Amino acid sequence: MGLVSFDITCPHCLKERAVIEAFAEKQIEKTPLFNVAFVCRSCHQGGVAIVEIPSDHYHGPMAESQKKDLDILISGNSQYRFRKIYPAVKKITAPESTPPIADRTFVEAKEDLQRRRYDTVVILCRRVLDISTKKLLGDEAGKESLSQRIQMIYKKGLITEQMKEWADIVRIDANKAVHTDEVFTPIEASQILSFTEMFLVYAFTLPAMVEARCDQKRSDSASI
């Protein structure tokens, strides 16, 4: 019996070359479109793809595969066409106004959380803090350690005491991830990622919003 699979990124675990296998299909009324249910063999979560069959076909890909005992791989270049996939792969973003390198690193951390690479999440979050503190301090950062930079931005009032304590937790946990055999749980990695996101919002997003609002008020005043 043939197998129908999809050449797509899993919308759940984000694995790019996962085996995505179809297990059921149903035609959408009398159209060339079929709802094809699938499951990812890596994370065992599923979804539905809307697939358009070729004009000279009468059956869905699963029926065609079983009828001809043929394996069918549905990709962007195959005779079958993707129309939609549910759930869609969500675009992962960092908080607005995050510096570019910190932005990319934070997005990578969020992707790794979905991919269940929990130790890597913690390490990347530390890197986000490292980049961010240097950006906040500018030339003052010098050759100071991350621990010292966290203390410096706290003394400048750029973060709260609670944020300073959390930043130190991320720093220490990331060192453990690199230098010890300690394994982080999904909850721990998620908590550290959530704090890192709040740090970015507090350090960059909110100040940028305030600045934009002040600029708007100055512009409005000048036009009166």
CSV table of C-alpha atoms in Angstrom, one decimal:
chain,number,residue,atom,x,y,z
A,1,MET,CA,0.0,0.0,0.0
A,2,GLY,CA,1.3,3.4,-1.0
A,3,LEU,CA,2.2,6.2,1.4
A,4,VAL,CA,1.2,9.9,1.1
A,5,SER,CA,3.6,12.3,2.8
A,6,PHE,CA,4.2,16.1,2.8
A,7,ASP,CA,7.4,18.0,2.2
A,8,ILE,CA,6.7,20.8,4.7
A,9,THR,CA,7.9,22.1,8.0
A,10,CYS,CA,5.9,20.7,10.9
A,11,PRO,CA,3.7,23.5,12.2
A,12,HIS,CA,4.1,22.2,15.8
A,13,CYS,CA,7.7,21.2,16.4
A,14,LEU,CA,9.1,23.2,13.4
A,15,LYS,CA,11.2,20.3,12.3
A,16,GLU,CA,12.1,21.0,8.7
A,17,ARG,CA,12.6,17.5,7.4
A,18,ALA,CA,10.1,15.7,9.6
A,19,VAL,CA,8.1,12.8,8.1
A,20,ILE,CA,4.6,14.3,7.7
A,21,GLU,CA,2.3,11.4,6.9
A,22,ALA,CA,-1.3,11.6,5.6
A,23,PHE,CA,-3.8,9.3,7.2
A,24,ALA,CA,-7.2,10.4,5.9
A,25,GLU,CA,-8.8,12.6,3.2
A,26,LYS,CA,-12.1,14.0,2.3
A,27,GLN,CA,-13.1,15.9,-0.9
A,28,ILE,CA,-14.5,19.4,-0.5
A,29,GLU,CA,-17.9,19.0,-2.2
A,30,LYS,CA,-17.4,18.6,-6.0
A,31,THR,CA,-14.2,20.5,-6.2
A,32,PRO,CA,-10.6,19.5,-7.0
A,33,LEU,CA,-9.8,20.3,-3.4
A,34,PHE,CA,-9.3,17.7,-0.6
A,35,ASN,CA,-8.9,18.0,3.1
A,36,VAL,CA,-6.0,15.7,3.9
A,37,ALA,CA,-5.3,15.0,7.6
A,38,PHE,CA,-1.7,14.4,8.5
A,39,VAL,CA,0.5,13.6,11.5
A,40,CYS,CA,4.1,14.4,12.2
A,41,ARG,CA,6.2,11.4,13.1
A,42,SER,CA,8.6,13.5,15.2
A,43,CYS,CA,6.2,15.2,17.6
A,44,HIS,CA,3.0,13.1,16.9
A,45,GLN,CA,0.8,16.1,16.5
A,46,GLY,CA,-1.4,16.6,13.5
A,47,GLY,CA,-3.1,19.0,11.2
A,48,VAL,CA,-5.0,19.3,7.9
A,49,ALA,CA,-3.7,20.3,4.5
A,50,ILE,CA,-6.0,21.5,1.7
A,51,VAL,CA,-4.6,19.9,-1.4
A,52,GLU,CA,-5.6,20.5,-5.0
A,53,ILE,CA,-5.5,17.5,-7.4
A,54,PRO,CA,-4.5,17.7,-11.0
A,55,SER,CA,-7.2,18.4,-13.6
A,56,ASP,CA,-6.9,14.9,-15.1
A,57,HIS,CA,-7.3,13.2,-11.7
A,58,TYR,CA,-10.5,12.1,-10.1
A,59,HIS,CA,-9.3,10.8,-6.8
A,60,GLY,CA,-7.5,12.4,-3.8
A,61,PRO,CA,-3.8,11.6,-3.2
A,62,MET,CA,-4.5,8.9,-0.7
A,63,ALA,CA,-7.0,7.1,-2.9
A,64,GLU,CA,-4.6,7.4,-5.8
A,65,SER,CA,-1.7,6.1,-3.8
A,66,GLN,CA,-3.7,3.1,-2.6
A,67,LYS,CA,-5.1,2.4,-6.0
A,68,LYS,CA,-1.7,2.3,-7.7
A,69,ASP,CA,0.3,1.1,-4.7
A,70,LEU,CA,2.4,4.3,-5.1
A,71,ASP,CA,4.2,6.5,-2.7
A,72,ILE,CA,3.3,10.2,-3.2
A,73,LEU,CA,5.3,13.1,-1.8
A,74,ILE,CA,3.4,16.3,-2.0
A,75,SER,CA,5.7,19.3,-2.2
A,76,GLY,CA,5.8,22.8,-3.7
A,77,ASN,CA,6.9,21.3,-7.0
A,78,SER,CA,4.6,18.2,-7.2
A,79,GLN,CA,1.5,17.8,-9.4
A,80,TYR,CA,-0.6,18.2,-6.2
A,81,ARG,CA,-0.8,21.7,-4.9
A,82,PHE,CA,-1.0,23.0,-1.4
A,83,ARG,CA,-3.7,25.6,-0.8
A,84,LYS,CA,-3.6,25.9,2.9
A,85,ILE,CA,-2.3,24.1,6.0
A,86,TYR,CA,-3.9,24.1,9.4
A,87,PRO,CA,-2.5,25.1,11.8
A,88,ALA,CA,-0.3,27.5,9.8
A,89,VAL,CA,3.3,27.8,10.8
A,90,LYS,CA,3.3,31.0,12.9
A,91,LYS,CA,5.9,33.6,12.3
A,92,ILE,CA,8.0,34.0,15.4
A,93,THR,CA,9.0,37.6,16.3
A,94,ALA,CA,10.9,39.4,19.0
A,95,PRO,CA,9.4,42.5,20.8
A,96,GLU,CA,9.3,45.7,18.7
A,97,SER,CA,12.5,47.8,18.7
A,98,THR,CA,14.7,45.0,19.8
A,99,PRO,CA,18.2,45.5,18.4
A,100,PRO,CA,18.7,43.3,15.2
A,101,ILE,CA,21.2,40.8,16.6
A,102,ALA,CA,19.3,40.4,19.8
A,103,ASP,CA,16.1,40.1,17.7
A,104,ARG,CA,17.5,37.2,15.7
A,105,THR,CA,18.9,35.4,18.7
A,106,PHE,CA,15.6,35.7,20.6
A,107,VAL,CA,13.7,34.3,17.6
A,108,GLU,CA,16.1,31.4,17.5
A,109,ALA,CA,15.5,30.8,21.2
A,110,LYS,CA,11.7,30.7,20.6
A,111,GLU,CA,12.1,28.3,17.7
A,112,ASP,CA,14.3,26.0,19.8
A,113,LEU,CA,11.6,26.0,22.5
A,114,GLN,CA,9.2,24.6,20.0
A,115,ARG,CA,11.8,22.1,18.8
A,116,ARG,CA,12.3,21.0,22.5
A,117,ARG,CA,16.0,22.1,22.6
A,118,TYR,CA,15.6,23.4,26.2
A,119,ASP,CA,19.3,23.7,27.1
A,120,THR,CA,19.9,25.7,23.9
A,121,VAL,CA,17.0,28.0,24.8
A,122,VAL,CA,18.7,29.0,28.1
A,123,ILE,CA,22.0,29.5,26.4
A,124,LEU,CA,20.5,31.7,23.7
A,125,CYS,CA,18.6,33.8,26.3
A,126,ARG,CA,21.8,34.5,28.0
A,127,ARG,CA,23.2,35.7,24.7
A,128,VAL,CA,20.2,38.0,24.2
A,129,LEU,CA,21.0,39.6,27.6
A,130,ASP,CA,24.7,39.8,26.7
A,131,ILE,CA,23.9,41.7,23.5
A,132,SER,CA,21.2,43.8,25.1
A,133,THR,CA,23.3,45.0,28.0
A,134,LYS,CA,26.1,46.0,25.7
A,135,LYS,CA,23.6,48.0,23.6
A,136,LEU,CA,22.1,49.7,26.6
A,137,LEU,CA,25.5,50.7,28.0
A,138,GLY,CA,27.3,51.6,24.7
A,139,ASP,CA,30.9,52.5,25.3
A,140,GLU,CA,30.5,52.1,29.0
A,141,ALA,CA,30.1,48.4,28.6
A,142,GLY,CA,33.9,48.2,27.9
A,143,LYS,CA,35.2,44.8,28.9
A,144,GLU,CA,32.8,44.4,31.8
A,145,SER,CA,31.4,40.9,32.4
A,146,LEU,CA,27.7,40.2,32.0
A,147,SER,CA,27.2,40.2,35.7
A,148,GLN,CA,28.8,43.6,36.0
A,149,ARG,CA,26.8,45.0,33.1
A,150,ILE,CA,23.5,43.8,34.7
A,151,GLN,CA,24.5,45.6,37.9
A,152,MET,CA,25.4,48.7,35.9
A,153,ILE,CA,22.1,49.0,34.0
A,154,TYR,CA,20.2,48.4,37.3
A,155,LYS,CA,22.1,51.3,39.0
A,156,LYS,CA,21.2,53.5,36.0
A,157,GLY,CA,17.5,52.7,36.6
A,158,LEU,CA,17.1,50.9,33.2
A,159,ILE,CA,15.8,47.7,34.9
A,160,THR,CA,14.0,47.0,38.2
A,161,GLU,CA,15.5,45.1,41.0
A,162,GLN,CA,13.3,42.1,40.2
A,163,MET,CA,14.5,42.1,36.6
A,164,LYS,CA,18.1,42.3,37.8
A,165,GLU,CA,17.5,39.2,39.9
A,166,TRP,CA,16.0,37.4,37.0
A,167,ALA,CA,18.8,38.4,34.7
A,168,ASP,CA,21.2,36.9,37.1
A,169,ILE,CA,19.2,33.7,37.2
A,170,VAL,CA,19.4,33.5,33.4
A,171,ARG,CA,23.1,34.2,33.5
A,172,ILE,CA,23.8,31.5,36.1
A,173,ASP,CA,21.5,28.9,34.5
A,174,ALA,CA,23.1,29.4,31.1
A,175,ASN,CA,26.5,28.8,32.6
A,176,LYS,CA,25.2,25.6,34.1
A,177,ALA,CA,23.9,24.6,30.6
A,178,VAL,CA,27.3,25.1,29.1
A,179,HIS,CA,29.6,23.8,31.8
A,180,THR,CA,27.6,21.0,33.6
A,181,ASP,CA,25.3,18.1,32.8
A,182,GLU,CA,22.2,19.8,34.2
A,183,VAL,CA,19.2,19.3,32.0
A,184,PHE,CA,16.5,22.0,31.8
A,185,THR,CA,12.8,21.1,31.8
A,186,PRO,CA,10.2,22.6,29.3
A,187,ILE,CA,8.8,24.7,32.2
A,188,GLU,CA,12.2,26.1,33.2
A,189,ALA,CA,13.1,26.9,29.6
A,190,SER,CA,9.7,28.5,29.0
A,191,GLN,CA,10.1,30.7,32.2
A,192,ILE,CA,13.5,31.9,31.2
A,193,LEU,CA,12.3,32.7,27.7
A,194,SER,CA,9.3,34.6,29.1
A,195,PHE,CA,11.6,36.7,31.3
A,196,THR,CA,13.9,37.4,28.4
A,197,GLU,CA,11.0,38.6,26.4
A,198,MET,CA,9.8,40.9,29.2
A,199,PHE,CA,13.4,42.2,29.5
A,200,LEU,CA,13.4,43.2,25.9
A,201,VAL,CA,10.0,44.9,26.2
A,202,TYR,CA,11.1,46.9,29.3
A,203,ALA,CA,14.5,47.8,27.9
A,204,PHE,CA,13.6,48.6,24.3
A,205,THR,CA,9.9,48.4,23.3
A,206,LEU,CA,8.5,50.7,26.0
A,207,PRO,CA,11.2,53.4,25.7
A,208,ALA,CA,10.7,53.4,22.0
A,209,MET,CA,6.9,53.8,22.4
A,210,VAL,CA,7.4,56.7,24.8
A,211,GLU,CA,9.9,58.4,22.5
A,212,ALA,CA,7.5,57.9,19.5
A,213,ARG,CA,4.6,59.4,21.6
A,214,CYS,CA,6.7,62.4,22.6
A,215,ASP,CA,7.8,63.0,19.0
A,216,GLN,CA,4.1,62.9,18.0
A,217,LYS,CA,3.2,65.4,20.7
A,218,ARG,CA,6.0,67.8,19.6
A,219,SER,CA,4.9,67.5,16.0
A,220,ASP,CA,1.3,68.2,16.9
A,221,SER,CA,2.4,71.2,19.0
A,222,ALA,CA,4.5,72.6,16.1
A,223,SER,CA,1.6,72.4,13.7
A,224,ILE,CA,-0.7,74.4,15.9
